[in-house]
Amino acid sequence: MAYKVGVLGGGPGGYVCALKAAQLGMSVVLIEGEQLGGTCLNRGCIPTKALVKSADLWREIGRASEFGLHVGDKRVDYQAVVARKEQVVNSLVGGVEKLMKAANIRVIKGWGEFKQLGHISVTTVNGEEDLEVENLVLATGSTPVRIPIPGADLPGVVTSDEILDLTYMPKSLVIIGGGVIGLEFASIYQAFGVKVSVVEMLPSLLPTIDEEIPKRITPLLKRNGIDIFTKTLVKQISQAGESLLVQIEDAKGVKEISTDCVLLSTGRRPNLRGIDINGLGLEIDKGAIKVNSKMQTNLPNVYAIGDVVGGIMLAHVASAEGIIAVEQIAGHSVEMSYRAIPSAIFTHPEIATVGLSEQELKASGVDYRVSKFPFSANGKALALGESIGLVKILANHEGVVVGASIMGPQASTLISELVIAIEKGLLAEDLARTVHAHPTLPEAVMEAAHGILGKPLHLA
């Protein structure tokens, strides 16, 4: 049987692409070597957020007396925490499987290879099968980068994939890499009482976002007991009895950190496994598949989406790209826009950003306006006992919102209003004049928008 659309990879890009193709009346086959949902659902977004919830709840229990509540004997049962994480993951994987079945999408569990235009060769437990596909969407995702540090292959040195398989809680953890993944794990494990150290070779944590946010969250992380080393290189990792020694070097010299576990959190790279790049003549750019704004590769009827194309490696970006690819196959005139892509970082407190950063606006030389409103002046945040952080809005000289950053309670949810504002080219005045419910956290967004016009209302 020939299929209108073949999708290689069942992550948030691949399975959403397949669902959209089925909705548009196309025959679809999806090939996935492991579980549906890819890294995001199985080893990334979802399992880590399940751990984040347990960590946040544990923090709340620790602060219960502040709210007039007195809790008795309390302890962390980490095996139960992991079991709940697995339950959440399995539930969502099962949900995706049901969606595939309901949409009449053929799902093959096996390893696919793309060596010939119009065909995918799949190896399963039952042998090999050659599939004929009119249009192919490559959605093979990414894999963690294992940096070439001496000792990086020692037992106890894990990637972001492998740390989720731990059924015990280490007493200490060194995280190499101060980006999104590293800081999320730092916040999780610190909440459970693990001694955490973060080593970053660049001058700042979270180097890709508005520089004001790392400046604000770094002292908070330190106050919570996390050791932060920036402008610091990792020289080697060595075994010392049952512990690991991480040798680091900064401007002050060389020192060693003793730890139970080391997390390598230095990014991810596109997964090109099973794709005959040279034989097909597939164009690659900096280790990623090169595509245009319609997600088309240089090969006819071959598309690529998600982490395998590099760029913004986020699950929601992969899903959006998957929809664009399949709508293009259906003959629609659509293009992918990256103007308003939100990013959420589940540290404590949460961080979310969208659009341009202030340093980008400064570098461009354009006139811009900036407004900030602290959660310490928001009634709902005070009632929640989560008053640390702020909403920061950036607008151009005409008052159009072009960027925003939030650090504080439910930042990942609050950012959505600003995503819509940037995507639709709204003025800060449009947000300020929109009536927001009281008392709520989104009022902080409204207040920051008022600041673009002149001054927030509830700020002396």
Tab-separated table of C-alpha atoms in Angstrom:
chain	number	residue	atom	x	y	z
A	1	MET	CA	0.000	0.000	0.000
A	2	ALA	CA	1.196	3.506	-0.816
A	3	TYR	CA	0.650	6.264	1.728
A	4	LYS	CA	0.043	9.932	1.051
A	5	VAL	CA	2.189	10.877	4.062
A	6	GLY	CA	4.917	8.971	5.862
A	7	VAL	CA	6.245	10.370	9.152
A	8	LEU	CA	9.587	9.189	10.506
A	9	GLY	CA	9.504	9.847	14.251
A	10	GLY	CA	6.615	9.924	16.713
A	11	GLY	CA	7.539	12.845	18.960
A	12	PRO	CA	5.478	16.028	19.445
A	13	GLY	CA	6.347	17.080	15.899
A	14	GLY	CA	5.783	13.730	14.225
A	15	TYR	CA	2.592	12.581	15.892
A	16	VAL	CA	0.919	16.011	15.640
A	17	CYS	CA	1.905	16.097	11.960
A	18	ALA	CA	0.329	12.663	11.467
A	19	LEU	CA	-2.877	13.691	13.249
A	20	LYS	CA	-3.215	16.825	11.122
A	21	ALA	CA	-2.626	14.831	7.941
A	22	ALA	CA	-5.363	12.384	8.940
A	23	GLN	CA	-7.739	15.269	9.688
A	24	LEU	CA	-7.093	16.552	6.167
A	25	GLY	CA	-8.152	13.184	4.753
A	26	MET	CA	-4.726	11.758	3.921
A	27	SER	CA	-3.551	8.180	4.400
A	28	VAL	CA	-0.765	8.215	6.981
A	29	VAL	CA	1.896	5.871	8.308
A	30	LEU	CA	4.057	6.804	11.297
A	31	ILE	CA	7.266	4.987	12.268
A	32	GLU	CA	8.668	5.196	15.794
A	33	GLY	CA	11.456	3.064	17.242
A	34	GLU	CA	10.506	3.607	20.876
A	35	GLN	CA	7.419	5.046	22.592
A	36	LEU	CA	5.092	7.546	20.944
A	37	GLY	CA	5.614	11.050	22.288
A	38	GLY	CA	9.361	11.130	21.699
A	39	THR	CA	11.795	12.825	24.052
A	40	CYS	CA	9.255	15.396	25.239
A	41	LEU	CA	6.691	12.974	26.543
A	42	ASN	CA	8.993	10.158	27.662
A	43	ARG	CA	12.306	11.741	28.698
A	44	GLY	CA	11.824	15.506	28.705
A	45	CYS	CA	8.944	17.940	29.165
A	46	ILE	CA	6.376	15.698	30.830
A	47	PRO	CA	8.425	13.558	33.248
A	48	THR	CA	10.418	16.574	34.420
A	49	LYS	CA	7.230	18.557	35.025
A	50	ALA	CA	5.865	15.668	37.087
A	51	LEU	CA	9.025	15.929	39.198
A	52	VAL	CA	8.666	19.725	39.315
A	53	LYS	CA	5.167	19.332	40.775
A	54	SER	CA	6.453	17.006	43.508
A	55	ALA	CA	9.293	19.435	44.253
A	56	ASP	CA	6.954	22.437	44.371
A	57	LEU	CA	4.540	20.616	46.665
A	58	TRP	CA	7.413	19.654	48.969
A	59	ARG	CA	8.429	23.329	49.156
A	60	GLU	CA	4.829	24.247	50.001
A	61	ILE	CA	4.720	21.669	52.781
A	62	GLY	CA	7.939	23.114	54.162
A	63	ARG	CA	6.288	26.553	54.309
A	64	ALA	CA	2.932	25.348	55.666
A	65	SER	CA	3.367	27.060	59.028
A	66	GLU	CA	3.518	30.448	57.238
A	67	PHE	CA	-0.099	29.843	56.226
A	68	GLY	CA	-1.220	28.774	59.684
A	69	LEU	CA	-1.034	25.061	58.883
A	70	HIS	CA	0.934	22.523	60.888
A	71	VAL	CA	1.958	19.315	59.172
A	72	GLY	CA	3.128	16.239	61.080
A	73	ASP	CA	5.846	13.797	60.095
A	74	LYS	CA	6.969	14.488	56.553
A	75	ARG	CA	9.486	12.743	54.306
A	76	VAL	CA	10.339	12.319	50.628
A	77	ASP	CA	9.630	8.844	49.234
A	78	TYR	CA	11.609	9.270	46.031
A	79	GLN	CA	10.597	5.884	44.628
A	80	ALA	CA	6.955	6.968	44.946
A	81	VAL	CA	7.835	10.289	43.280
A	82	VAL	CA	9.367	8.377	40.350
A	83	ALA	CA	6.399	5.984	40.228
A	84	ARG	CA	3.989	8.909	39.883
A	85	LYS	CA	6.187	10.368	37.138
A	86	GLU	CA	5.982	7.062	35.253
A	87	GLN	CA	2.219	6.914	35.736
A	88	VAL	CA	1.800	10.384	34.210
A	89	VAL	CA	4.022	9.469	31.250
A	90	ASN	CA	2.275	6.144	30.617
A	91	SER	CA	-1.129	7.795	30.759
A	92	LEU	CA	-0.165	10.363	28.138
A	93	VAL	CA	1.557	7.808	25.888
A	94	GLY	CA	-1.600	5.719	26.038
A	95	GLY	CA	-3.621	8.799	25.123
A	96	VAL	CA	-1.494	9.436	22.028
A	97	GLU	CA	-1.850	5.791	20.995
A	98	LYS	CA	-5.637	6.100	21.233
A	99	LEU	CA	-5.558	9.270	19.116
A	100	MET	CA	-3.556	7.458	16.438
A	101	LYS	CA	-6.007	4.574	16.401
A	102	ALA	CA	-9.054	6.846	16.293
A	103	ALA	CA	-7.571	8.732	13.327
A	104	ASN	CA	-6.851	5.481	11.421
A	105	ILE	CA	-3.131	6.214	11.347
A	106	ARG	CA	-0.960	3.161	10.909
A	107	VAL	CA	1.744	3.183	13.583
A	108	ILE	CA	4.748	0.889	13.120
A	109	LYS	CA	7.079	0.316	16.053
A	110	GLY	CA	10.450	-0.096	14.440
A	111	TRP	CA	13.529	1.694	13.175
A	112	GLY	CA	12.999	3.484	9.895
A	113	GLU	CA	15.631	4.234	7.290
A	114	PHE	CA	15.388	6.773	4.504
A	115	LYS	CA	17.670	5.751	1.644
A	116	GLN	CA	15.482	6.186	-1.432
A	117	LEU	CA	13.042	8.906	-2.436
A	118	GLY	CA	9.453	7.808	-1.969
A	119	HIS	CA	10.350	4.907	0.323
A	120	ILE	CA	11.003	4.149	3.992
A	121	SER	CA	12.584	0.870	5.033
A	122	VAL	CA	11.417	-0.244	8.486
A	123	THR	CA	13.014	-2.888	10.702
A	124	THR	CA	10.683	-4.396	13.310
A	125	VAL	CA	10.726	-7.507	15.483
A	126	ASN	CA	8.971	-9.270	12.614
A	127	GLY	CA	11.562	-8.339	9.988
A	128	GLU	CA	11.883	-5.621	7.363
A	129	GLU	CA	9.169	-3.806	5.439
A	130	ASP	CA	9.439	-1.338	2.586
A	131	LEU	CA	6.866	1.447	2.653
A	132	GLU	CA	5.951	3.566	-0.334
A	133	VAL	CA	5.191	7.166	0.655
A	134	GLU	CA	4.257	10.038	-1.629
A	135	ASN	CA	5.406	12.643	0.901
A	136	LEU	CA	7.881	12.091	3.708
A	137	VAL	CA	8.218	14.127	6.909
A	138	LEU	CA	11.467	13.642	8.832
A	139	ALA	CA	10.840	14.138	12.545
A	140	THR	CA	13.691	12.195	14.121
A	141	GLY	CA	14.338	14.633	16.966
A	142	SER	CA	17.595	15.071	18.843
A	143	THR	CA	19.919	13.369	21.316
A	144	PRO	CA	21.832	14.726	24.346
A	145	VAL	CA	25.358	15.991	23.699
A	146	ARG	CA	28.046	14.111	25.621
A	147	ILE	CA	30.910	16.583	25.789
A	148	PRO	CA	34.430	15.117	25.531
A	149	ILE	CA	35.505	15.540	29.143
A	150	PRO	CA	37.915	12.943	30.534
A	151	GLY	CA	35.839	10.697	32.778
A	152	ALA	CA	32.494	11.554	31.162
A	153	ASP	CA	31.873	7.848	30.597
A	154	LEU	CA	32.271	6.883	34.270
A	155	PRO	CA	29.382	5.265	36.169
A	156	GLY	CA	27.340	7.979	37.847
A	157	VAL	CA	27.821	10.435	34.975
A	158	VAL	CA	24.444	10.756	33.259
A	159	THR	CA	22.637	12.781	30.593
A	160	SER	CA	19.220	14.410	30.940
A	161	ASP	CA	17.694	11.211	29.527
A	162	GLU	CA	19.405	8.887	31.971
A	163	ILE	CA	18.883	10.909	35.141
A	164	LEU	CA	15.143	10.332	34.791
A	165	ASP	CA	15.754	6.603	35.149
A	166	LEU	CA	17.291	7.003	38.612
A	167	THR	CA	15.159	5.378	41.298
A	168	TYR	CA	17.233	6.811	44.139
A	169	MET	CA	18.010	10.351	45.185
A	170	PRO	CA	21.726	11.198	45.267
A	171	LYS	CA	22.994	13.157	48.232
A	172	SER	CA	24.898	15.493	45.934
A	173	LEU	CA	24.750	16.423	42.262
A	174	VAL	CA	27.052	18.419	39.990
A	175	ILE	CA	25.345	19.773	36.877
A	176	ILE	CA	27.590	20.694	33.958
A	177	GLY	CA	25.699	23.335	32.001
A	178	GLY	CA	23.669	26.282	33.282
A	179	GLY	CA	21.017	26.304	30.572
A	180	VAL	CA	17.317	25.475	30.732
A	181	ILE	CA	17.602	21.727	31.361
A	182	GLY	CA	20.391	22.059	33.890
A	183	LEU	CA	18.612	24.680	35.991
A	184	GLU	CA	15.316	22.788	35.955
A	185	PHE	CA	17.029	19.710	37.404
A	186	ALA	CA	18.931	21.940	39.841
A	187	SER	CA	15.653	23.343	41.184
A	188	ILE	CA	14.046	19.893	41.417
A	189	TYR	CA	16.854	18.211	43.307
A	190	GLN	CA	17.594	21.196	45.555
A	191	ALA	CA	13.975	21.122	46.729
A	192	PHE	CA	14.422	17.497	47.829
A	193	GLY	CA	17.499	18.363	49.881
A	194	VAL	CA	20.220	17.336	47.434
A	195	LYS	CA	23.416	19.415	47.512
A	196	VAL	CA	23.542	20.859	43.978
A	197	SER	CA	26.384	22.603	42.146
A	198	VAL	CA	26.006	24.134	38.669
A	199	VAL	CA	29.058	24.710	36.472
A	200	GLU	CA	28.726	26.994	33.421
A	201	MET	CA	31.616	28.064	31.197
A	202	LEU	CA	29.873	31.254	30.010
A	203	PRO	CA	29.692	34.444	32.118
A	204	SER	CA	25.986	33.951	32.871
A	205	LEU	CA	23.371	31.290	33.429
A	206	LEU	CA	20.617	31.056	30.781
A	207	PRO	CA	22.684	33.006	28.229
A	208	THR	CA	20.022	33.019	25.504
A	209	ILE	CA	17.319	35.017	27.297
A	210	ASP	CA	16.892	38.618	28.451
A	211	GLU	CA	19.983	39.210	30.577
A	212	GLU	CA	18.020	40.796	33.406
A	213	ILE	CA	16.379	37.470	34.270
A	214	PRO	CA	19.614	35.497	34.911
A	215	LYS	CA	20.867	38.430	36.983
A	216	ARG	CA	17.760	38.165	39.133
A	217	ILE	CA	17.443	34.392	39.457
A	218	THR	CA	21.126	33.588	40.087
A	219	PRO	CA	21.176	35.097	43.611
A	220	LEU	CA	17.865	33.355	44.361
A	221	LEU	CA	19.329	29.992	43.398
A	222	LYS	CA	22.377	30.702	45.557
A	223	ARG	CA	20.137	31.716	48.466
A	224	ASN	CA	18.380	28.359	48.148
A	225	GLY	CA	21.724	26.616	48.608
A	226	ILE	CA	22.768	25.913	45.010
A	227	ASP	CA	26.449	26.571	44.309
A	228	ILE	CA	26.858	28.463	41.028
A	229	PHE	CA	30.143	28.547	39.116
A	230	THR	CA	30.165	30.729	35.980
A	231	LYS	CA	33.125	31.423	33.695
A	232	THR	CA	34.273	27.980	34.801
A	233	LEU	CA	35.619	25.044	32.801
A	234	VAL	CA	35.310	21.371	33.732
A	235	LYS	CA	38.749	19.805	33.343
A	236	GLN	CA	37.976	16.186	34.177
A	237	ILE	CA	35.844	13.782	36.168
A	238	SER	CA	37.524	11.031	38.176
A	239	GLN	CA	36.539	8.216	40.491
A	240	ALA	CA	37.348	8.588	44.189
A	241	GLY	CA	36.089	5.538	46.024
A	242	GLU	CA	32.298	5.584	45.833
A	243	SER	CA	32.269	9.278	44.898
A	244	LEU	CA	33.139	11.270	41.802
A	245	LEU	CA	35.558	14.196	41.750
A	246	VAL	CA	34.788	16.999	39.300
A	247	GLN	CA	37.813	19.157	38.632
A	248	ILE	CA	36.929	22.716	37.638
A	249	GLU	CA	38.978	25.784	36.765
A	250	ASP	CA	38.140	29.466	36.851
A	251	ALA	CA	40.125	32.690	37.127
A	252	LYS	CA	40.993	31.838	40.719
A	253	GLY	CA	42.521	28.474	39.826
A	254	VAL	CA	41.665	24.784	39.999
A	255	LYS	CA	39.407	23.130	42.573
A	256	GLU	CA	37.595	19.812	42.996
A	257	ILE	CA	33.980	19.073	43.887
A	258	SER	CA	33.123	15.691	45.405
A	259	THR	CA	29.728	14.382	44.353
A	260	ASP	CA	27.556	11.277	44.068
A	261	CYS	CA	26.315	12.045	40.562
A	262	VAL	CA	27.186	14.263	37.582
A	263	LEU	CA	24.598	15.478	35.085
A	264	LEU	CA	25.846	16.427	31.623
A	265	SER	CA	23.460	19.147	30.532
A	266	THR	CA	25.262	20.780	27.646
A	267	GLY	CA	22.592	20.765	24.970
A	268	ARG	CA	21.222	18.438	22.306
A	269	ARG	CA	22.110	17.701	18.695
A	270	PRO	CA	19.886	16.736	15.724
A	271	ASN	CA	19.386	12.987	15.346
A	272	LEU	CA	20.201	11.996	11.748
A	273	ARG	CA	20.174	8.255	12.423
A	274	GLY	CA	18.810	6.211	9.539
A	275	ILE	CA	18.981	9.016	6.971
A	276	ASP	CA	21.341	8.443	4.030
A	277	ILE	CA	22.365	12.083	3.747
A	278	ASN	CA	25.116	11.681	1.171
A	279	GLY	CA	23.360	9.090	-0.960
A	280	LEU	CA	20.207	11.188	-1.170
A	281	GLY	CA	21.989	14.517	-1.508
A	282	LEU	CA	20.057	15.916	1.454
A	283	GLU	CA	21.282	19.403	2.309
A	284	ILE	CA	22.625	19.844	5.841
A	285	ASP	CA	23.480	23.079	7.645
A	286	LYS	CA	25.565	22.981	10.845
A	287	GLY	CA	24.590	19.395	11.580
A	288	ALA	CA	20.862	19.945	11.019
A	289	ILE	CA	18.586	19.345	8.040
A	290	LYS	CA	18.168	22.564	6.081
A	291	VAL	CA	14.571	23.602	5.377
A	292	ASN	CA	12.731	26.673	4.131
A	293	SER	CA	9.846	28.448	5.868
A	294	LYS	CA	7.454	25.795	4.509
A	295	MET	CA	9.535	23.041	6.154
A	296	GLN	CA	10.619	21.755	2.741
A	297	THR	CA	14.072	20.235	2.283
A	298	ASN	CA	15.994	20.437	-0.984
A	299	LEU	CA	14.558	17.021	-1.957
A	300	PRO	CA	11.143	16.875	-3.684
A	301	ASN	CA	8.241	15.930	-1.377
A	302	VAL	CA	10.565	15.592	1.614
A	303	TYR	CA	9.975	17.756	4.673
A	304	ALA	CA	11.722	18.025	8.044
A	305	ILE	CA	10.439	19.354	11.370
A	306	GLY	CA	11.402	19.674	15.017
A	307	ASP	CA	14.808	19.270	16.607
A	308	VAL	CA	16.291	17.617	13.500
A	309	VAL	CA	16.196	21.002	11.724
A	310	GLY	CA	18.049	22.718	14.597
A	311	GLY	CA	16.885	26.199	15.484
A	312	ILE	CA	14.498	26.418	18.424
A	313	MET	CA	14.454	22.935	19.951
A	314	LEU	CA	11.114	23.054	21.750
A	315	ALA	CA	8.205	20.610	21.615
A	316	HIS	CA	5.606	23.238	20.739
A	317	VAL	CA	7.780	24.499	17.890
A	318	ALA	CA	8.020	20.956	16.495
A	319	SER	CA	4.239	20.587	16.652
A	320	ALA	CA	3.698	23.905	14.872
A	321	GLU	CA	6.227	22.967	12.193
A	322	GLY	CA	4.505	19.612	11.725
A	323	ILE	CA	1.196	21.329	11.025
A	324	ILE	CA	2.852	23.692	8.534
A	325	ALA	CA	4.501	20.780	6.694
A	326	VAL	CA	1.306	18.801	6.284
A	327	GLU	CA	-0.757	21.849	5.298
A	328	GLN	CA	1.854	22.519	2.627
A	329	ILE	CA	1.433	18.930	1.427
A	330	ALA	CA	-2.324	19.573	1.278
A	331	GLY	CA	-1.710	22.502	-1.075
A	332	HIS	CA	-2.230	25.353	1.383
A	333	SER	CA	-0.019	28.429	1.131
A	334	VAL	CA	1.444	28.593	4.658
A	335	GLU	CA	4.773	29.460	6.230
A	336	MET	CA	6.260	28.962	9.683
A	337	SER	CA	6.675	32.118	11.762
A	338	TYR	CA	9.142	32.266	14.642
A	339	ARG	CA	8.294	35.812	15.703
A	340	ALA	CA	6.357	34.879	18.836
A	341	ILE	CA	7.756	31.599	20.175
A	342	PRO	CA	7.352	31.297	23.952
A	343	SER	CA	9.928	29.585	26.116
A	344	ALA	CA	9.115	28.333	29.610
A	345	ILE	CA	11.742	27.403	32.186
A	346	PHE	CA	10.466	25.494	35.210
A	347	THR	CA	12.932	26.688	37.801
A	348	HIS	CA	11.786	28.062	41.158
A	349	PRO	CA	10.458	30.634	40.504
A	350	GLU	CA	9.337	29.931	36.944
A	351	ILE	CA	10.665	31.900	33.977
A	352	ALA	CA	8.997	32.528	30.623
A	353	THR	CA	10.041	34.648	27.660
A	354	VAL	CA	8.830	35.567	24.191
A	355	GLY	CA	10.012	37.832	21.405
A	356	LEU	CA	13.064	40.083	21.562
A	357	SER	CA	15.285	40.589	24.583
A	358	GLU	CA	16.459	44.001	25.747
A	359	GLN	CA	20.049	43.253	24.703
A	360	GLU	CA	18.821	42.434	21.185
A	361	LEU	CA	16.968	45.732	20.992
A	362	LYS	CA	20.014	47.630	22.256
A	363	ALA	CA	22.231	45.923	19.688
A	364	SER	CA	19.822	46.813	16.871
A	365	GLY	CA	20.046	50.509	17.728
A	366	VAL	CA	16.284	51.062	17.538
A	367	ASP	CA	14.286	53.139	19.989
A	368	TYR	CA	12.300	51.068	22.447
A	369	ARG	CA	10.369	51.361	25.684
A	370	VAL	CA	10.602	49.104	28.724
A	371	SER	CA	8.253	48.603	31.655
A	372	LYS	CA	8.519	46.344	34.698
A	373	PHE	CA	5.983	45.427	37.333
A	374	PRO	CA	6.968	43.388	40.424
A	375	PHE	CA	4.837	40.574	41.803
A	376	SER	CA	5.422	42.082	45.245
A	377	ALA	CA	2.810	44.685	44.217
A	378	ASN	CA	0.270	42.097	43.017
A	379	GLY	CA	-2.429	41.094	45.504
A	380	LYS	CA	-2.862	37.518	44.284
A	381	ALA	CA	0.892	36.870	44.384
A	382	LEU	CA	1.032	38.129	47.971
A	383	ALA	CA	-1.916	35.912	48.939
A	384	LEU	CA	-0.122	32.935	47.361
A	385	GLY	CA	3.060	33.766	49.243
A	386	GLU	CA	4.920	33.981	45.915
A	387	SER	CA	5.810	37.622	45.526
A	388	ILE	CA	9.333	37.253	44.100
A	389	GLY	CA	9.785	38.223	40.447
A	390	LEU	CA	8.411	40.576	37.836
A	391	VAL	CA	6.751	41.070	34.469
A	392	LYS	CA	8.911	42.921	31.949
A	393	ILE	CA	7.454	44.219	28.670
A	394	LEU	CA	9.409	45.683	25.761
A	395	ALA	CA	7.726	47.806	23.092
A	396	ASN	CA	8.917	49.679	20.024
A	397	HIS	CA	8.716	53.455	19.687
A	398	GLU	CA	5.076	53.148	18.566
A	399	GLY	CA	4.134	51.145	21.650
A	400	VAL	CA	3.800	47.789	19.875
A	401	VAL	CA	4.813	44.890	22.126
A	402	VAL	CA	7.949	43.196	20.742
A	403	GLY	CA	9.290	41.229	23.697
A	404	ALA	CA	8.496	40.110	27.214
A	405	SER	CA	9.998	38.218	30.124
A	406	ILE	CA	8.334	36.958	33.271
A	407	MET	CA	9.958	35.547	36.388
A	408	GLY	CA	7.534	34.528	39.087
A	409	PRO	CA	4.476	32.427	39.911
A	410	GLN	CA	2.872	30.664	36.938
A	411	ALA	CA	5.109	32.497	34.475
A	412	SER	CA	4.676	29.674	31.950
A	413	THR	CA	0.925	30.354	31.874
A	414	LEU	CA	1.051	34.137	32.075
A	415	ILE	CA	3.295	34.416	29.014
A	416	SER	CA	0.472	33.332	26.681
A	417	GLU	CA	-1.181	36.765	26.760
A	418	LEU	CA	2.072	38.329	25.611
A	419	VAL	CA	2.621	35.684	22.935
A	420	ILE	CA	-0.708	36.657	21.379
A	421	ALA	CA	0.171	40.352	21.695
A	422	ILE	CA	3.428	39.898	19.785
A	423	GLU	CA	1.985	37.518	17.186
A	424	LYS	CA	-0.879	39.904	16.414
A	425	GLY	CA	1.143	43.108	16.653
A	426	LEU	CA	-0.865	44.537	19.563
A	427	LEU	CA	-0.063	47.777	21.319
A	428	ALA	CA	0.765	47.774	25.014
A	429	GLU	CA	-2.263	50.047	25.261
A	430	ASP	CA	-4.442	47.176	24.001
A	431	LEU	CA	-3.327	45.082	26.973
A	432	ALA	CA	-3.620	47.940	29.445
A	433	ARG	CA	-7.187	48.730	28.374
A	434	THR	CA	-8.285	45.089	28.504
A	435	VAL	CA	-10.131	44.530	31.791
A	436	HIS	CA	-8.402	41.803	33.824
A	437	ALA	CA	-10.104	39.875	36.620
A	438	HIS	CA	-9.161	40.770	40.191
A	439	PRO	CA	-7.404	39.455	42.180
A	440	THR	CA	-5.327	37.499	39.646
A	441	LEU	CA	-1.724	37.177	38.556
A	442	PRO	CA	-2.454	38.432	34.974
A	443	GLU	CA	-3.084	41.856	36.486
A	444	ALA	CA	0.724	42.111	36.678
A	445	VAL	CA	0.824	41.900	32.874
A	446	MET	CA	-1.800	44.652	32.637
A	447	GLU	CA	0.173	46.831	35.062
A	448	ALA	CA	3.397	46.364	33.095
A	449	ALA	CA	1.497	47.354	29.946
A	450	HIS	CA	0.330	50.536	31.693
A	451	GLY	CA	4.006	51.244	32.362
A	452	ILE	CA	4.731	51.376	28.636
A	453	LEU	CA	2.161	54.199	28.411
A	454	GLY	CA	3.482	56.083	31.423
A	455	LYS	CA	3.405	54.394	34.807
A	456	PRO	CA	1.859	51.293	36.390
A	457	LEU	CA	-1.154	52.087	38.568
A	458	HIS	CA	-0.228	50.144	41.680
A	459	LEU	CA	3.421	51.079	41.958
A	460	ALA	CA	4.625	54.020	44.036
